[in-house]
GROMACS .gro file of C-alpha atoms in nm:
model
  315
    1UNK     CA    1   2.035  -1.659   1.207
    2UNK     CA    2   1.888  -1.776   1.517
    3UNK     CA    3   1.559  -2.005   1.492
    4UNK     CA    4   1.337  -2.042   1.820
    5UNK     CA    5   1.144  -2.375   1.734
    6UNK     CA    6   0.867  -2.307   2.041
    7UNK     CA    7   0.760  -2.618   2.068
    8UNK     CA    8   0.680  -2.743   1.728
    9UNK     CA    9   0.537  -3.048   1.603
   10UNK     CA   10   0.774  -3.299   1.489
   11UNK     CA   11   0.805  -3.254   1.131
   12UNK     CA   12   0.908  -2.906   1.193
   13UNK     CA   13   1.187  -3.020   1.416
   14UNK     CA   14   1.270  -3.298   1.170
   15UNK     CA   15   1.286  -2.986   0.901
   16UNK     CA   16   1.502  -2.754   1.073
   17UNK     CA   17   1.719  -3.004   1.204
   18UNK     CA   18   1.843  -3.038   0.821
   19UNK     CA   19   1.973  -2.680   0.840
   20UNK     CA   20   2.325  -2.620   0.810
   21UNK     CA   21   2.555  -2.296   0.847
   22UNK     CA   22   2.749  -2.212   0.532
   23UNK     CA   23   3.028  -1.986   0.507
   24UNK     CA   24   2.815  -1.663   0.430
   25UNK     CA   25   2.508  -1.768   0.696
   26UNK     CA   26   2.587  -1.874   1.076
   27UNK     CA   27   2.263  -2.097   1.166
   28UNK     CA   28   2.170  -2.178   1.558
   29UNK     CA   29   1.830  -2.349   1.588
   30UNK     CA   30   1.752  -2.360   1.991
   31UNK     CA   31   1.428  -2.648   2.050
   32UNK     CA   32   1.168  -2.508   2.343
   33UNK     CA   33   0.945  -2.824   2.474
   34UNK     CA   34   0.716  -2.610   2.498
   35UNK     CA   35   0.575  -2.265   2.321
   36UNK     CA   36   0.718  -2.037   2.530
   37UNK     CA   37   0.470  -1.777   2.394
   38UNK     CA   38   0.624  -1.491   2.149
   39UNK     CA   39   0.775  -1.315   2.417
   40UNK     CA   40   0.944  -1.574   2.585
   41UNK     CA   41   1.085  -1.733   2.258
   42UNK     CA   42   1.195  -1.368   2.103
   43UNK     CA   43   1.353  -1.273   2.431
   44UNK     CA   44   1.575  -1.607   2.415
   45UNK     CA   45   1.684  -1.464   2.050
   46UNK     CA   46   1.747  -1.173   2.186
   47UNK     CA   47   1.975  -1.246   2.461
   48UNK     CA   48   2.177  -1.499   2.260
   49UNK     CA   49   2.251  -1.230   1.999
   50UNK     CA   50   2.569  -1.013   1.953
   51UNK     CA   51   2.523  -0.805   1.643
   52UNK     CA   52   2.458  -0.412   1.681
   53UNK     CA   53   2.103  -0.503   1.562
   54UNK     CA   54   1.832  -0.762   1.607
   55UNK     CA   55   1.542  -0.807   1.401
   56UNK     CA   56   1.271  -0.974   1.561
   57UNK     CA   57   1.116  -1.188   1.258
   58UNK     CA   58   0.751  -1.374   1.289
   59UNK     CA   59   0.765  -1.763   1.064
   60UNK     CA   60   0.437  -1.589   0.871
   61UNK     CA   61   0.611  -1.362   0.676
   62UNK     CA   62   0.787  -1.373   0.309
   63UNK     CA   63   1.053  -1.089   0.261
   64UNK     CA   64   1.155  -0.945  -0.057
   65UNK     CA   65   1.466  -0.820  -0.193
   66UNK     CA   66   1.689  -0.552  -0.023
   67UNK     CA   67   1.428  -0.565   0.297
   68UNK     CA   68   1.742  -0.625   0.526
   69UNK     CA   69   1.981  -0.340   0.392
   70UNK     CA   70   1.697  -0.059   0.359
   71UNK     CA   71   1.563  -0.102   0.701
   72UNK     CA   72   1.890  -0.129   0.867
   73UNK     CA   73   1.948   0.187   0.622
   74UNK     CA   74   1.672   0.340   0.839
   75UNK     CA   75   1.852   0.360   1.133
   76UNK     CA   76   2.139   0.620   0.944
   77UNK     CA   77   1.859   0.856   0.887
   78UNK     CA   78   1.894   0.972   1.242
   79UNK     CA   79   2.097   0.877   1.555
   80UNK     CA   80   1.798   0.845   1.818
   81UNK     CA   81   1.623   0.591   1.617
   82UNK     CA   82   1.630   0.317   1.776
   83UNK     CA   83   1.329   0.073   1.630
   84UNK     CA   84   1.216  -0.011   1.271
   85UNK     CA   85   0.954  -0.184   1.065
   86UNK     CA   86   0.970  -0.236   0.692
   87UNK     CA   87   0.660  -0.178   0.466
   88UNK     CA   88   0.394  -0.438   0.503
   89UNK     CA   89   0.055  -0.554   0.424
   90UNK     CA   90   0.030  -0.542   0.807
   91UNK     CA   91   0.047  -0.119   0.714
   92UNK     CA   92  -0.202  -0.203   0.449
   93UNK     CA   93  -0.009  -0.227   0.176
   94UNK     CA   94  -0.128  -0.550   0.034
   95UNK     CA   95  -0.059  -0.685  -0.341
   96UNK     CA   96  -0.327  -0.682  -0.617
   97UNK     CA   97  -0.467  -0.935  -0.854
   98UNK     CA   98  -0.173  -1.078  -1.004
   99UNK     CA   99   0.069  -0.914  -0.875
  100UNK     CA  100   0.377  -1.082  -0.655
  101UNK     CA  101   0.557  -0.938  -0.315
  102UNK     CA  102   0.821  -0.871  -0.494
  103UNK     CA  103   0.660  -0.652  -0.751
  104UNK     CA  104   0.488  -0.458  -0.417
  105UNK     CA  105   0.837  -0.429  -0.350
  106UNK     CA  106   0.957  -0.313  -0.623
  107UNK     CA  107   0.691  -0.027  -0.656
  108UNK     CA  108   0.765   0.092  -0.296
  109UNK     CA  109   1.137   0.157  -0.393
  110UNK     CA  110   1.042   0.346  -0.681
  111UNK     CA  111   0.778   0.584  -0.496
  112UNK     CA  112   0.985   0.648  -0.151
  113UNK     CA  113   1.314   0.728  -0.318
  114UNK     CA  114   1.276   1.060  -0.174
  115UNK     CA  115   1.107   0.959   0.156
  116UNK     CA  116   1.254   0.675   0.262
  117UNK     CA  117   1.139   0.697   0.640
  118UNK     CA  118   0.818   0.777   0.823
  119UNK     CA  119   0.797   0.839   1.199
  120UNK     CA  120   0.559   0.636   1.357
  121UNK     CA  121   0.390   0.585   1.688
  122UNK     CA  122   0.528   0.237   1.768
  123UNK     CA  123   0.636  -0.040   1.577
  124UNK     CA  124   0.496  -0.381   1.569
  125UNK     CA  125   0.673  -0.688   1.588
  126UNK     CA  126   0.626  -0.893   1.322
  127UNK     CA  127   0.933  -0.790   1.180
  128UNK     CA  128   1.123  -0.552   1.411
  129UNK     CA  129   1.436  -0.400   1.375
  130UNK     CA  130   1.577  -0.315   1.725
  131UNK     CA  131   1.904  -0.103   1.780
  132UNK     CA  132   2.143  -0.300   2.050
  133UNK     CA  133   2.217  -0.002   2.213
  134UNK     CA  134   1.815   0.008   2.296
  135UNK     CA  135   1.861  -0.355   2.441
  136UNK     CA  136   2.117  -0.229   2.637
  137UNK     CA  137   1.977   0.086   2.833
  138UNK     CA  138   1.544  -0.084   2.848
  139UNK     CA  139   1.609  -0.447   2.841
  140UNK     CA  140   1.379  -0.708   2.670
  141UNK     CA  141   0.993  -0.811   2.601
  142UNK     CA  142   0.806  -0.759   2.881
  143UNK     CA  143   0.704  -1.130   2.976
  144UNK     CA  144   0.423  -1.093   3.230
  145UNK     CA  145   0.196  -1.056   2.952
  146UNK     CA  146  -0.033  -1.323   2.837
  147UNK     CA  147   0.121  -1.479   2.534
  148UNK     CA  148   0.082  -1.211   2.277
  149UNK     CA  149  -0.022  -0.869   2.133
  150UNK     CA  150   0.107  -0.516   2.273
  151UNK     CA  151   0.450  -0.677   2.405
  152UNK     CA  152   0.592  -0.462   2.100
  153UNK     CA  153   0.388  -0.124   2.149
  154UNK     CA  154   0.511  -0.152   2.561
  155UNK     CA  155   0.885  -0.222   2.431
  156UNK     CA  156   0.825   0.083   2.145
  157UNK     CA  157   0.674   0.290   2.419
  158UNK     CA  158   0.944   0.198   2.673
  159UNK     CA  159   1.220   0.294   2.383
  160UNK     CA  160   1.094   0.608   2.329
  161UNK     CA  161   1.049   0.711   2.690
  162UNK     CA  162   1.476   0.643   2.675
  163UNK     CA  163   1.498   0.912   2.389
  164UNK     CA  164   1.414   0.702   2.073
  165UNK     CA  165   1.223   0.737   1.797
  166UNK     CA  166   1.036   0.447   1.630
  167UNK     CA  167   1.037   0.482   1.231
  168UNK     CA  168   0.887   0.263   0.928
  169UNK     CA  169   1.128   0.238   0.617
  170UNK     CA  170   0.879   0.244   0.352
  171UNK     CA  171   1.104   0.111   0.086
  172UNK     CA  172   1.129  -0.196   0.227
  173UNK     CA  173   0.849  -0.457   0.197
  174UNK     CA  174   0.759  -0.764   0.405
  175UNK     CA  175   0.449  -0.947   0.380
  176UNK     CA  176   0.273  -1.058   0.701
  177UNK     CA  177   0.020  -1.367   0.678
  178UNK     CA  178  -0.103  -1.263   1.034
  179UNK     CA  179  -0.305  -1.451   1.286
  180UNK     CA  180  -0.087  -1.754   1.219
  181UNK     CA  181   0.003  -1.816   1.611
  182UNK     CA  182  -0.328  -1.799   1.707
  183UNK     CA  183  -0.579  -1.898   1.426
  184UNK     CA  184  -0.854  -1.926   1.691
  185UNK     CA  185  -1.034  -1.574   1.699
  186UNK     CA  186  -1.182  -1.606   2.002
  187UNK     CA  187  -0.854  -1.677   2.168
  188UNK     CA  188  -0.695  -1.407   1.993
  189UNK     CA  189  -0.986  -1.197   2.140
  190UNK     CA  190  -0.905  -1.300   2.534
  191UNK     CA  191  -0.533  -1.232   2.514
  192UNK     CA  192  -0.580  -0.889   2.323
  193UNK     CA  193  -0.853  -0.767   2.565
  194UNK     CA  194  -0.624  -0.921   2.897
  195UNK     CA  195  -0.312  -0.751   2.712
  196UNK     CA  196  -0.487  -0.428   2.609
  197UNK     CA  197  -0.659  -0.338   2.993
  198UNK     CA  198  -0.272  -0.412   3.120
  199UNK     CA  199  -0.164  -0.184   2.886
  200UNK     CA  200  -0.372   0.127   2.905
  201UNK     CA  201  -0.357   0.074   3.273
  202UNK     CA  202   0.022   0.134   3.222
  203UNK     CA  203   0.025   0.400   2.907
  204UNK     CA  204  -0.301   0.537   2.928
  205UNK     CA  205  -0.517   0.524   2.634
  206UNK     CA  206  -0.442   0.740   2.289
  207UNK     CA  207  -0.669   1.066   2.209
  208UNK     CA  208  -0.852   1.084   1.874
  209UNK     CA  209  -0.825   1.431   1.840
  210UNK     CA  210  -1.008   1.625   1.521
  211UNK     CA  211  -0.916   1.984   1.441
  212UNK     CA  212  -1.074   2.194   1.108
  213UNK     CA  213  -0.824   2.457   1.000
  214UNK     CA  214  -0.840   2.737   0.710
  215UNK     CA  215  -0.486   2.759   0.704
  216UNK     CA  216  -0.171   2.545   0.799
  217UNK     CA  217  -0.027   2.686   1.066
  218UNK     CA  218   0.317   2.825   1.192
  219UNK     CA  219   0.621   2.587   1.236
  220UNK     CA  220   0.548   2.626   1.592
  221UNK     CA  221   0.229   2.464   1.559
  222UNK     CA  222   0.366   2.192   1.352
  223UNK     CA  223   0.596   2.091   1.614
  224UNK     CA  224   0.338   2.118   1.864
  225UNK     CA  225   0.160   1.889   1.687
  226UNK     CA  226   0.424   1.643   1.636
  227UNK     CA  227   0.483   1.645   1.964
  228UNK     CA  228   0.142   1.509   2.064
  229UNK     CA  229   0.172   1.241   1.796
  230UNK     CA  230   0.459   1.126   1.931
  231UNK     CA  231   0.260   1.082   2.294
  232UNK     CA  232   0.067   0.854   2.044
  233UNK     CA  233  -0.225   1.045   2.042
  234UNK     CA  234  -0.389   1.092   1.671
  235UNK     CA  235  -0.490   1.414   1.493
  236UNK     CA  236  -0.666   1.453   1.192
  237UNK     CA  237  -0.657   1.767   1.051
  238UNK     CA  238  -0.928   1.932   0.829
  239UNK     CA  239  -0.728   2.149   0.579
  240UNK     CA  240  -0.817   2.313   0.272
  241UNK     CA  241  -0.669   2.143  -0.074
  242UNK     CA  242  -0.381   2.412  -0.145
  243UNK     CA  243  -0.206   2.364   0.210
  244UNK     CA  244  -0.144   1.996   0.111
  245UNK     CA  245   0.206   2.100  -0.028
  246UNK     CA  246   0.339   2.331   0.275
  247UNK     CA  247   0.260   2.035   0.486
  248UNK     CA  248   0.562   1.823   0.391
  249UNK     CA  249   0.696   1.526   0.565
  250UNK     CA  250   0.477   1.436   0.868
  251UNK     CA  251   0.404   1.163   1.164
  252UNK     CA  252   0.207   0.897   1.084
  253UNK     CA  253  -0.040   0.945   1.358
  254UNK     CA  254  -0.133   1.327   1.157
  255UNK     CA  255  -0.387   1.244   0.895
  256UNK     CA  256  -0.490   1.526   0.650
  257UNK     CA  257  -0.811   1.557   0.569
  258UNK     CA  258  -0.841   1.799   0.219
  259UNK     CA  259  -1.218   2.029   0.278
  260UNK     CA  260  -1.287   2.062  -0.118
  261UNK     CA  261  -1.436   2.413  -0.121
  262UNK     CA  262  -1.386   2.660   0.160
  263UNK     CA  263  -1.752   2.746   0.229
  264UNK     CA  264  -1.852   2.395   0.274
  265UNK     CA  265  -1.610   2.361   0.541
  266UNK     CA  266  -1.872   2.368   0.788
  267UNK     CA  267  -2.066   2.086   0.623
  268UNK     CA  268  -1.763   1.867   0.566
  269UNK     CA  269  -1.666   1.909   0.875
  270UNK     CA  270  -1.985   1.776   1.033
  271UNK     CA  271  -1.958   1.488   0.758
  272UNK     CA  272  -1.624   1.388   0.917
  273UNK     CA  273  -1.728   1.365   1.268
  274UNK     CA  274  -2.063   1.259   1.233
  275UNK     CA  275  -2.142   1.036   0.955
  276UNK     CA  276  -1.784   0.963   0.790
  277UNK     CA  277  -1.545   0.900   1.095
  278UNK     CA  278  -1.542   0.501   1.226
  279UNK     CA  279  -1.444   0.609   1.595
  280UNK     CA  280  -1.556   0.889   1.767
  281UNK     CA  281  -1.315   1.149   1.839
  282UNK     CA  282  -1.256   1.295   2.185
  283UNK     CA  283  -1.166   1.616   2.120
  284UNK     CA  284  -1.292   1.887   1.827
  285UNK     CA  285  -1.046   2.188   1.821
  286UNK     CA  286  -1.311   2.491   1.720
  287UNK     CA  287  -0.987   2.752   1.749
  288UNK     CA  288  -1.071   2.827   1.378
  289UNK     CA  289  -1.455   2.778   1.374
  290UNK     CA  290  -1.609   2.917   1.681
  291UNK     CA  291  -1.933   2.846   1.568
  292UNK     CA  292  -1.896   2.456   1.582
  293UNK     CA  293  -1.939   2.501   1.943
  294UNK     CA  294  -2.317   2.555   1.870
  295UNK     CA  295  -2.309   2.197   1.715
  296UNK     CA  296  -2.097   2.040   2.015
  297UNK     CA  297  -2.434   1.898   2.165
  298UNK     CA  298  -2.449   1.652   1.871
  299UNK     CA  299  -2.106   1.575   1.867
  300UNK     CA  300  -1.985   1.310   2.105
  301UNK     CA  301  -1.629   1.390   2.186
  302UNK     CA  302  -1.537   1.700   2.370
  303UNK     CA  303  -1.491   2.107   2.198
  304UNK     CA  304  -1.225   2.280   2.311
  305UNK     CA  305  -1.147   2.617   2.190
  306UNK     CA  306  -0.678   2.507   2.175
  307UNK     CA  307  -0.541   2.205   2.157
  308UNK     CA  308  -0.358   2.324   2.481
  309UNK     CA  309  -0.686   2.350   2.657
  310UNK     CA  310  -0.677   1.913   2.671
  311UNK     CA  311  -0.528   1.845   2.964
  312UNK     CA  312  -0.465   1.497   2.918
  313UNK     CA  313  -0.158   1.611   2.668
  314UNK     CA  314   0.027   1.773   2.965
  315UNK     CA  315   0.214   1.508   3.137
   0.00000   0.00000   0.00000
C-alpha cells in the first residue's frame, strides 16, 4: 500500500506516521511538501509500484467487502481490458435511508451475478484499476493539466486508442464522498472549464445522438452502434417495449428508451427531444420515421436520414 501524503497538515502526517507494515500488508507512506496536485501525487504511486496492477484510490472513499478481488476479477473477463472502476455512488448508485455501503454492496452482488461487467466510455479515477501492461505501452497521468478533472478520461482515452477497453465491475461497490480536494465550487469550476477546453481541443467533443426505431436491428447494426459508443459518442435509442429482451448486454453510453404504444411513437418521440431530454441532441436519425424531417425545424440538433450520414463518426 503506497500512501502519497500531498502536503498535508500536520496531524495527518503525525497520523500516518503511526502506520506500520505487518506481515500480510507492505506499507510505504512518501511526504510531498507540497500538494503536488492529483496527478502529480498518483503518478509518484504509480512509478514506485511493481504489481501487475495499480489501483489509483482517492482518501474520500469507503470500500466494502470483496471490492478488490471482483474488480481485479474484471480484468479475466477479457484480455484487452485494460482499466476498471467498481460500482459507486459516483455511477449513481447511492445508499437509501438507513441503509449502510455495505448493504449497497451486498445488493449489487446479488443482482450482477450474471453481468458482472459493463463496457464503458472511460473510467474515472477515483478508484481506478489500471492493468501494468497499460503503464507500460501509454505511460502515466498526463501532468500539464491544471490540478484536476479529465486527467483520467485523457489516460482512458489514451488506453483505448492502444487497443483497450475500459469496463465497470458492477459487483463491486465503493463509495465516493466527492469534491473533497477541492470543496471550493468556484475553484472546482476554473480547473474543470481550463481542463475541459484542453481536452476537447485534444479528443474532440462527444455526439448526443437520438435515433427512434420500430424494430431492433440486425447484429450488424448493433456493432455499428457499439462501435460509435466506444468513440464515446452517446445514443439513445427509441425502441418499442418487446425489443427490450433481444437487446441484451450493451455499452453504457446506449440508453434505451421503451415508446409505450406504437402509434404514439411520433408523440413520444417529440416528448424526448423536446420537452423530456436535459441536453439537446445533435443528431435525430429519421431512417425509420421519414416524416420527423417535417418537424426538424423545431428540433435543435441536426436530421439525418443514417447514422452513417454524420460525418463526424468517420475518423
Amino acid at each position: 500500500l503506497l500512501v502519497i501524503d500531498n502536503g498535508s497538515e500536520e496531524e495527518t502526517k503525525a497520523y500516518l506516521r503511526t502506520l506500520q507494515s505487518t506481515s500480510n500488508l507492505q506499507i510505504e507512506v512518501i511526504f510531498n511538501e507540497t500538494n503536488l496536485g492529483f496527478v502529480g501525487g498518483m503518478n509518484q504511486g504509480m512509478k514506485l509500484s511493481h504489481a501487475p496492477y495499480v489501483c489509483l484510490l482517492n482518501n474520500d472513499t469507503v470500500v466494502t467487502p470483496q471490492w478488490l478481488e471482483l474488480c481485479l476479477e474484471a480484468f479475466k473477463k477479457d484480455s484487452i481490458v485494460g482499466i476498471v472502476n467498481p460500482n459507486s455512488s459516483t455511477f449513481g448508485t447511492w445508499p437509501k435511508k438507513n441503509q449502510t455501503v455495505e448493504e449497497v454492496a451486498q445488493i449489487l452482488y446479488a443482482k450482477h451475478q450474471s453481468h458482472p461487467v459493463t463496457e464503458i466510455g472511460t473510467c474515472i479515477g477515483f478508484c481506478m484499476f489500471i492493468k501494468r501492461e497499460v503503464m507500460q505501452k501509454i505511460g502515466y497521468l498526463e501532468e500539464s493539466l491544471y490540478k484536476i478533472f479529465f486527467e483520467d478520461t485523457d489516460y482512458c482515452k489514451r488506453a483505448k486508442k492502444a487497443g483497450y477497453l475500459c469496463v465497470v465491475a458492477n459487483q463491486a461497490y465503493v463509495f465516493h464522498y466527492e469534491h473533497k480536494t477541492l470543496p471550493k465550487k468556484s475553484q472546482r469550476d476554473e480547473f474543470f472549464k481550463q481542463n475541459k477546453k484542453w481536452f476537447y481541443e485534444k479528443w474532440g467533443k462527444p455526439l448526443r445522438i437520438f435515433w427512434p426505431k420500430r424494430m431492433l436491428g440486425t447484429q450488424q447494426e448493433k456493432d455499428l452502434l457499439t462501435k460509435i459508443a466506444r468513440d464515446d459518442h452517446f445514443i439513445s435509442l427509441l425502441l418499442p417495449q418487446e425489443a427490450q429482451a433481444a437487446w441484451g448486454h450493451k455499452h453504457a453510453h446506449i440508453f434505451l428508451k421503451y415508446h409505450p404504444f406504437k402509434k404514439s411513437a411520433l408523440l413520444y418521440f417529440l416528448w424526448c427531444v423536446l420537452i423530456k431530454q436535459k441536453k439537446p441532441y445533435d443528431y435525430i436519425v429519421t431512417q425509420e420515421y421519414p416524416l420527423l424531417d417535417k418537424f426538424c425545424f423545431l428540433i435543435r440538433g441536426k436530421c439525418v436520414s443514417r447514422v452513417e450520414d454524420i460525418k463526424e463518426l468517420v475518423h
